[in-house]
Amino acid sequence: MMSSRLAAALARRRVHYGWMIAGVTFLTMLVTAGAVGAPGVLILPLQKEFGWQNAEISSALGIRFLLFGLMAPFAAALINRFGMRRIALSALLLIAAGLLLSLAMTRVWQLVLLWGVVIGLGTGLTALVLGVTVATRWFSTRRGLVTGLLTASSATGQLLFLPLLASVSERLGWRPAVAMVCGALALTAFAVLAFMRDRPADVGQQPFGQAAGDDAANVAATIPAQITPWHALREASRTGVFWVLFGTFFICGASTNGLIQTHFIPLCADFGLPAVGAASVLAAMGMFDIVGTIGSGWLSDRYDSRWLLFWYYGLRGLSLMYLPFSDFTFYGLSLFALFYGLDWIATVPPTVKLTVTRFGRERANLVFGWIFAGHQLGAATAAFGAGVSRTVLLSYLPAFFAAGALCLIAAVLILTLGDRSERKRQGVAVARAAA
């Protein structure tokens, strides 16, 4: 097989095949992030062509975010059962089908069905659980760094796609922009088919950083296929740490995907900034977030994840409260892009680390799937709520102030996971794993 030969060739150069898997996963998450973010660029063109209200379009986007999150724990179970390669291919084909069919849509219910349900299900099959699975299955060391790299793919997708999509939709219409995303999905599917493999053993290797002959990780990796998402939820929901992580990640989603990614461009339009200019600000945020998220992965391997999350949520909340006072000038938006961008998705690596530490490596992707569901519940709430705010109150600003206040609450809430109780929980997790 091509992958086995490539793995052997890389091994001769002392390069582990896990880095190839991480690269293909990065590409997959990058392109699906472009598919998730594309509708935020296309709200204004859809309003112009069909006369749909912001609240109507936002309802479809809210459903997409909701399904994107609710699919996460089931996606983890499907990945454990059928493998990363099959599920990633299925997701890419489903997203492409939804986008292609949307080229002929003329009614709001078609928008809800295709961009809400179909794309929501397709993107939910990968989401962040694919990255968590790769990091925990292919890497015994450098796991935080890999998680940060893969999480940064969402920002990179935004960096590459949103300004381009905004430019294409402005000059040629929204349909060519959608067709361009479909082409990227097709190329990514080919890369997944050629290079993606499910486990290190498939190419005759151990996880990166694991000593030869140590089969503990491979034995643990076979356990999740026997665990259902509901069983994982039942066990995790008995602990306070799960609800703290779920609640703070709900706020994370409400203050990122659901708000900024969906409504930032229409917000800027209210203040006279064209779509291409607003998309460029989003791209700048994406550039800063690449640095912030990779740096967060590096930091989470070395420092207390609780304090990292405290600073991330606190700074995000302050930046959201600052935005309405930026006057939407070049200087004001640049300052916002810097501070907000650096911790847009930086919350993921420390949240994943807390999840793995508390619930064990073999259950991490399932439990994180439910925590990520909380993230997307928050995103769906903000996507719909901000649209309603714009339609009813004629302003997005109440939604942005509310999101900023929620982030400050999350910063305080995460510190309730005290050192002493966390050490006790870690001891229980280790004892259960050894039993």
Coordinates of C-alpha atoms in Angstrom, one line a residue:
M1 CA 0.0 0.0 0.0
M2 CA 1.1 3.6 -0.7
S3 CA 0.8 4.6 3.0
S4 CA 3.0 1.6 4.2
R5 CA 5.7 2.4 1.6
L6 CA 5.6 6.1 2.5
A7 CA 5.7 5.3 6.3
A8 CA 8.8 3.1 5.7
A9 CA 10.5 5.8 3.6
L10 CA 9.8 8.5 6.2
A11 CA 11.0 6.2 9.0
R12 CA 14.4 5.8 7.2
R13 CA 14.6 9.6 7.5
R14 CA 13.5 9.4 11.2
V15 CA 10.1 11.0 10.5
H16 CA 7.2 9.3 12.2
Y17 CA 4.1 8.7 10.0
G18 CA 2.0 10.3 12.7
W19 CA 3.1 13.6 11.3
M20 CA 1.7 12.7 7.9
I21 CA -1.6 11.7 9.6
A22 CA -1.5 15.0 11.4
G23 CA -1.0 16.8 8.1
V24 CA -3.9 15.1 6.3
T25 CA -6.1 15.7 9.3
F26 CA -5.0 19.4 9.3
L27 CA -6.1 19.7 5.7
T28 CA -9.4 17.9 6.4
M29 CA -10.2 20.2 9.3
L30 CA -9.0 23.2 7.4
V31 CA -11.4 22.6 4.5
T32 CA -14.4 21.7 6.6
A33 CA -13.7 24.9 8.6
G34 CA -14.0 26.8 5.4
A35 CA -17.4 25.0 4.7
V36 CA -18.6 25.9 8.2
G37 CA -17.5 29.6 7.9
A38 CA -18.7 30.2 4.4
P39 CA -22.3 30.9 5.2
G40 CA -21.2 33.8 7.4
V41 CA -19.7 35.5 4.3
L42 CA -22.9 34.7 2.3
I43 CA -25.6 36.2 4.6
L44 CA -25.7 39.5 2.8
P45 CA -25.7 38.0 -0.8
L46 CA -28.6 35.7 0.2
Q47 CA -30.5 38.6 1.7
K48 CA -30.0 40.6 -1.5
E49 CA -31.0 37.8 -3.9
F50 CA -33.9 36.2 -2.0
G51 CA -35.1 38.9 0.4
W52 CA -34.7 36.6 3.4
Q53 CA -34.5 38.2 6.8
N54 CA -31.4 37.9 8.9
A55 CA -33.3 35.9 11.6
E56 CA -34.4 33.4 8.9
I57 CA -30.9 32.8 7.6
S58 CA -29.5 32.7 11.2
S59 CA -32.0 29.9 12.1
A60 CA -30.4 27.7 9.4
L61 CA -26.9 28.6 10.7
G62 CA -28.0 27.9 14.3
I63 CA -29.2 24.4 13.3
R64 CA -25.9 23.8 11.5
F65 CA -23.9 24.7 14.7
L66 CA -26.3 22.7 16.8
L67 CA -25.9 19.5 14.8
F68 CA -22.1 20.2 14.3
G69 CA -21.8 19.9 18.1
L70 CA -24.4 17.2 18.9
M71 CA -22.8 14.9 16.3
A72 CA -19.4 15.1 18.1
P73 CA -19.8 12.3 20.6
F74 CA -21.5 10.0 18.0
A75 CA -18.7 10.9 15.6
A76 CA -16.2 9.8 18.1
A77 CA -18.0 6.5 18.5
L78 CA -18.2 6.1 14.7
I79 CA -14.5 6.8 14.4
N80 CA -13.8 4.2 17.0
R81 CA -16.0 1.7 15.3
F82 CA -15.3 2.3 11.6
G83 CA -12.0 4.2 11.6
M84 CA -10.9 7.7 10.9
R85 CA -10.4 7.2 7.2
R86 CA -14.0 6.1 6.4
I87 CA -15.6 8.7 8.6
A88 CA -13.5 11.5 7.2
L89 CA -14.4 10.5 3.6
S90 CA -18.1 10.2 4.5
A91 CA -18.0 13.7 6.1
L92 CA -16.4 15.3 3.1
L93 CA -18.8 13.7 0.6
L94 CA -21.8 14.7 2.7
I95 CA -20.7 18.3 3.0
A96 CA -20.0 18.5 -0.7
A97 CA -23.5 17.1 -1.5
G98 CA -25.2 19.7 0.7
L99 CA -23.3 22.5 -0.9
L100 CA -23.8 21.3 -4.5
L101 CA -27.6 20.9 -3.9
S102 CA -27.8 24.4 -2.4
L103 CA -26.8 25.9 -5.7
A104 CA -30.4 25.4 -6.9
M105 CA -32.2 26.4 -3.7
T106 CA -34.9 29.1 -3.8
R107 CA -36.7 28.7 -0.5
V108 CA -35.8 29.2 3.2
W109 CA -36.7 25.6 4.1
Q110 CA -34.1 24.4 1.5
L111 CA -31.5 26.6 3.2
V112 CA -32.4 25.1 6.5
L113 CA -32.3 21.5 5.2
L114 CA -29.0 21.9 3.2
W115 CA -26.9 24.4 5.1
G116 CA -28.5 23.6 8.5
V117 CA -29.1 19.8 8.6
V118 CA -26.9 18.3 5.8
I119 CA -23.8 20.4 6.3
G120 CA -24.3 20.4 10.1
L121 CA -24.2 16.5 10.1
G122 CA -21.3 16.4 7.7
T123 CA -19.1 18.8 9.5
G124 CA -20.1 17.2 12.8
L125 CA -18.6 13.9 11.7
T126 CA -15.1 15.5 11.9
A127 CA -15.3 18.6 14.1
L128 CA -12.6 18.7 16.8
V129 CA -13.0 15.0 17.8
L130 CA -11.1 13.9 14.8
G131 CA -8.1 16.0 15.9
V132 CA -8.4 14.7 19.5
T133 CA -8.5 11.2 18.2
V134 CA -5.3 11.7 16.1
A135 CA -3.5 13.3 18.9
T136 CA -4.3 10.6 21.5
R137 CA -4.0 7.7 19.1
W138 CA -0.9 8.5 17.1
F139 CA 1.1 10.5 19.7
S140 CA 2.3 9.4 23.1
T141 CA 4.3 12.6 23.5
R142 CA 3.8 16.1 22.0
R143 CA 0.1 15.6 22.4
G144 CA -0.7 19.2 23.4
L145 CA 1.3 20.6 20.6
V146 CA -0.4 18.3 18.0
T147 CA -3.8 19.3 19.5
G148 CA -2.9 22.9 19.1
L149 CA -1.7 22.5 15.5
L150 CA -4.9 20.6 14.5
T151 CA -7.1 23.1 16.3
A152 CA -5.3 25.9 14.5
S153 CA -6.5 24.4 11.2
S154 CA -9.9 26.0 11.8
A155 CA -8.2 29.4 12.0
T156 CA -6.1 28.6 8.9
G157 CA -9.3 27.6 7.0
Q158 CA -10.8 31.0 7.9
L159 CA -7.5 32.7 6.9
L160 CA -7.5 31.1 3.5
F161 CA -11.2 30.9 2.6
L162 CA -13.1 33.8 4.0
P163 CA -11.4 36.7 2.2
L164 CA -11.4 34.7 -1.0
L165 CA -15.0 33.7 -0.7
A166 CA -16.0 37.3 0.1
S167 CA -14.2 38.5 -3.0
V168 CA -15.6 35.9 -5.3
S169 CA -19.2 36.3 -4.0
E170 CA -18.9 40.1 -4.4
R171 CA -17.6 39.9 -8.0
L172 CA -19.3 36.7 -9.3
G173 CA -22.1 35.8 -6.9
W174 CA -22.4 33.4 -4.0
R175 CA -22.8 30.3 -6.2
P176 CA -19.2 30.3 -7.6
A177 CA -18.0 30.8 -4.0
V178 CA -19.8 27.6 -3.0
A179 CA -18.5 25.7 -6.0
M180 CA -15.0 26.7 -5.0
V181 CA -15.4 25.1 -1.6
C182 CA -16.7 22.0 -3.2
G183 CA -13.6 21.7 -5.3
A184 CA -11.4 22.0 -2.2
L185 CA -13.5 19.3 -0.5
A186 CA -12.9 16.9 -3.5
L187 CA -9.1 17.4 -3.3
T188 CA -9.1 16.8 0.4
A189 CA -11.1 13.6 -0.1
F190 CA -8.4 12.3 -2.4
A191 CA -5.7 13.0 0.2
V192 CA -7.7 11.2 2.9
L193 CA -8.2 8.2 0.6
A194 CA -4.5 8.0 -0.3
F195 CA -2.7 8.7 3.0
M196 CA -5.1 8.5 6.1
R197 CA -4.8 5.4 8.2
D198 CA -6.6 4.6 11.5
R199 CA -3.8 3.4 13.8
P200 CA 0.0 3.3 14.0
A201 CA -0.2 -0.5 13.8
D202 CA -1.7 -0.2 10.3
V203 CA 1.8 1.0 9.0
G204 CA 3.8 -1.2 11.4
Q205 CA 4.6 1.6 13.9
Q206 CA 4.1 2.6 17.5
P207 CA 2.6 5.9 18.5
F208 CA 5.1 8.8 18.3
G209 CA 7.2 8.9 21.5
Q210 CA 6.2 5.4 22.7
A211 CA 8.9 2.8 23.4
A212 CA 8.9 -0.2 21.1
G213 CA 7.2 -3.2 22.7
D214 CA 4.9 -1.0 24.9
D215 CA 1.5 -2.1 23.9
A216 CA -0.5 -0.3 26.6
A217 CA -1.6 2.5 24.3
N218 CA -2.7 0.1 21.6
V219 CA -4.7 -2.0 24.1
A220 CA -6.3 1.1 25.5
A221 CA -7.2 2.2 21.9
T222 CA -9.4 -0.9 21.5
I223 CA -11.5 -0.2 24.5
P224 CA -13.7 2.7 23.1
A225 CA -15.3 0.5 20.4
Q226 CA -17.2 -1.2 23.3
I227 CA -18.3 2.1 24.9
T228 CA -21.4 3.9 23.6
P229 CA -21.6 7.8 23.7
W230 CA -24.5 7.5 26.2
H231 CA -22.4 5.3 28.5
A232 CA -19.6 7.8 28.4
L233 CA -22.0 10.7 29.1
R234 CA -23.6 8.8 32.0
E235 CA -20.3 8.3 33.6
A236 CA -18.9 11.8 32.9
S237 CA -22.0 13.7 34.0
R238 CA -21.7 12.4 37.5
T239 CA -18.6 14.6 38.0
G240 CA -18.5 18.3 38.6
V241 CA -15.5 18.8 36.3
F242 CA -17.5 17.6 33.3
W243 CA -20.2 20.3 33.9
V244 CA -17.6 23.0 34.4
L245 CA -15.9 22.1 31.1
F246 CA -19.2 21.7 29.4
G247 CA -20.4 25.1 30.6
T248 CA -17.3 27.0 29.8
F249 CA -17.1 25.4 26.4
F250 CA -20.8 26.5 25.8
I251 CA -19.6 30.1 26.5
C252 CA -16.6 29.5 24.2
G253 CA -18.9 28.5 21.3
A254 CA -21.3 31.4 22.0
S255 CA -18.4 33.9 21.8
T256 CA -16.6 32.5 18.7
N257 CA -18.3 30.4 16.0
G258 CA -21.9 31.5 16.7
L259 CA -21.1 35.2 17.1
I260 CA -18.0 36.4 15.4
Q261 CA -17.7 33.8 12.6
T262 CA -21.4 34.1 11.7
H263 CA -22.2 37.8 12.3
F264 CA -19.0 39.8 12.3
I265 CA -19.3 40.7 8.6
P266 CA -22.9 41.8 8.8
L267 CA -22.0 43.8 11.9
C268 CA -19.2 45.6 10.1
A269 CA -21.7 46.3 7.2
D270 CA -23.9 48.1 9.7
F271 CA -21.0 50.5 10.4
G272 CA -20.1 51.0 6.8
L273 CA -17.3 48.5 6.4
P274 CA -17.6 46.4 3.1
A275 CA -17.7 42.6 3.2
V276 CA -14.2 42.2 1.8
G277 CA -12.7 44.5 4.4
A278 CA -14.5 42.7 7.2
A279 CA -13.4 39.3 5.9
S280 CA -9.8 40.6 5.9
V281 CA -10.2 41.5 9.6
L282 CA -11.4 37.9 10.1
A283 CA -8.4 36.6 8.2
A284 CA -6.1 38.7 10.5
M285 CA -7.8 37.1 13.5
G286 CA -7.2 33.7 11.9
M287 CA -3.5 34.6 11.5
F288 CA -3.2 35.6 15.1
D289 CA -5.1 32.5 16.2
I290 CA -2.7 30.2 14.5
V291 CA 0.0 31.6 16.7
G292 CA -2.2 31.6 19.8
T293 CA -3.5 28.1 19.4
I294 CA -0.2 26.5 18.6
G295 CA 1.3 28.4 21.5
S296 CA -1.5 27.3 23.7
G297 CA -0.8 23.7 22.8
W298 CA 2.9 24.2 23.8
L299 CA 1.9 25.9 27.1
S300 CA -0.7 23.2 28.0
D301 CA 2.1 20.6 27.9
R302 CA 3.9 22.7 30.6
Y303 CA 1.5 24.8 32.7
D304 CA -1.7 24.5 34.7
S305 CA -4.6 24.4 32.2
R306 CA -7.0 26.1 34.6
W307 CA -5.0 29.3 34.7
L308 CA -4.4 29.2 30.9
L309 CA -8.2 29.1 30.4
F310 CA -8.7 31.8 33.0
W311 CA -6.6 34.2 31.0
Y312 CA -8.0 33.1 27.6
Y313 CA -11.6 33.6 28.6
G314 CA -10.9 36.8 30.5
L315 CA -9.1 38.5 27.6
R316 CA -11.7 37.3 25.1
G317 CA -14.5 38.8 27.2
L318 CA -12.7 42.2 27.5
S319 CA -12.0 42.3 23.8
L320 CA -15.7 41.6 22.9
M321 CA -16.7 44.4 25.2
Y322 CA -14.2 46.7 23.6
L323 CA -15.4 46.0 20.0
P324 CA -18.4 48.4 20.0
F325 CA -16.1 51.2 21.2
S326 CA -13.5 50.6 18.4
D327 CA -15.4 52.9 16.0
F328 CA -14.7 50.2 13.4
T329 CA -11.6 52.1 12.3
F330 CA -8.5 50.4 11.0
Y331 CA -6.6 50.9 14.2
G332 CA -9.5 49.9 16.4
L333 CA -10.3 46.7 14.5
S334 CA -6.6 45.8 14.3
L335 CA -6.3 46.0 18.1
F336 CA -9.4 43.8 18.4
A337 CA -8.1 41.3 15.9
L338 CA -4.9 41.0 17.8
F339 CA -6.3 40.4 21.3
Y340 CA -9.4 38.4 20.2
G341 CA -7.5 36.4 17.6
L342 CA -4.7 35.2 19.9
D343 CA -7.2 33.2 22.0
W344 CA -10.0 32.5 19.5
I345 CA -9.5 28.7 19.7
A346 CA -6.7 28.7 22.2
T347 CA -9.1 27.2 24.8
V348 CA -9.1 23.8 23.0
P349 CA -5.7 22.4 24.0
P350 CA -6.0 23.0 27.8
T351 CA -9.6 21.8 27.7
V352 CA -8.6 18.6 25.9
K353 CA -5.8 18.1 28.5
L354 CA -8.2 18.5 31.4
T355 CA -10.5 16.0 29.7
V356 CA -7.8 13.4 29.1
T357 CA -6.4 13.8 32.6
R358 CA -9.7 13.4 34.3
F359 CA -11.5 10.8 32.1
G360 CA -8.6 8.8 30.7
R361 CA -7.0 8.4 27.3
E362 CA -9.3 5.6 26.1
R363 CA -12.5 7.7 26.8
A364 CA -11.1 11.1 26.0
N365 CA -12.6 11.5 22.5
L366 CA -16.0 10.4 23.6
V367 CA -16.2 12.6 26.6
F368 CA -14.7 15.5 24.7
G369 CA -17.3 14.9 22.1
W370 CA -20.0 15.8 24.7
I371 CA -18.0 18.8 25.9
F372 CA -17.7 19.9 22.3
A373 CA -21.5 19.5 22.0
G374 CA -21.8 22.1 24.7
H375 CA -19.5 24.4 22.6
Q376 CA -21.8 24.1 19.6
L377 CA -25.0 24.5 21.7
G378 CA -23.5 27.8 22.7
A379 CA -22.6 28.6 19.0
A380 CA -26.2 27.8 17.9
T381 CA -27.7 30.0 20.7
A382 CA -25.5 32.9 19.7
A383 CA -26.0 32.5 16.0
F384 CA -29.7 32.6 16.3
G385 CA -29.8 35.1 19.2
A386 CA -27.6 37.6 17.5
G387 CA -29.8 37.4 14.3
V388 CA -32.9 38.0 16.4
S389 CA -31.2 40.9 18.1
R390 CA -30.4 42.5 14.7
T391 CA -33.9 41.9 13.4
V392 CA -35.9 43.0 16.5
L393 CA -33.6 45.5 18.1
L394 CA -31.9 46.6 14.9
S395 CA -28.5 46.2 16.5
Y396 CA -26.0 43.4 17.1
L397 CA -24.4 45.2 20.0
P398 CA -26.5 43.6 22.8
A399 CA -25.4 40.2 21.7
F400 CA -21.7 41.2 21.8
F401 CA -22.0 42.7 25.2
A402 CA -23.7 39.6 26.5
A403 CA -21.0 37.3 25.0
G404 CA -18.3 39.4 26.7
A405 CA -20.0 39.1 30.1
L406 CA -20.3 35.4 29.7
C407 CA -16.6 35.0 29.0
L408 CA -15.8 36.8 32.2
I409 CA -18.1 34.3 34.0
A410 CA -16.3 31.4 32.3
A411 CA -12.9 32.8 33.5
V412 CA -14.1 32.6 37.1
L413 CA -15.9 29.3 36.7
I414 CA -12.8 27.4 35.4
L415 CA -11.0 28.2 38.6
T416 CA -13.5 26.2 40.6
L417 CA -11.5 23.1 39.4
G418 CA -9.1 23.4 42.4
D419 CA -5.7 21.9 42.6
R420 CA -6.5 19.6 45.5
S421 CA -9.7 18.2 44.1
E422 CA -8.1 17.8 40.6
R423 CA -5.2 15.8 42.0
K424 CA -7.8 13.6 43.8
R425 CA -9.8 13.1 40.6
Q426 CA -6.6 12.3 38.7
G427 CA -5.8 9.6 41.3
V428 CA -9.2 8.1 40.9
A429 CA -8.8 8.1 37.1
V430 CA -5.5 6.3 37.3
A431 CA -6.9 3.8 39.7
R432 CA -9.8 3.0 37.4
A433 CA -7.5 2.7 34.4
A434 CA -5.3 0.2 36.3
A435 CA -8.3 -1.8 37.5

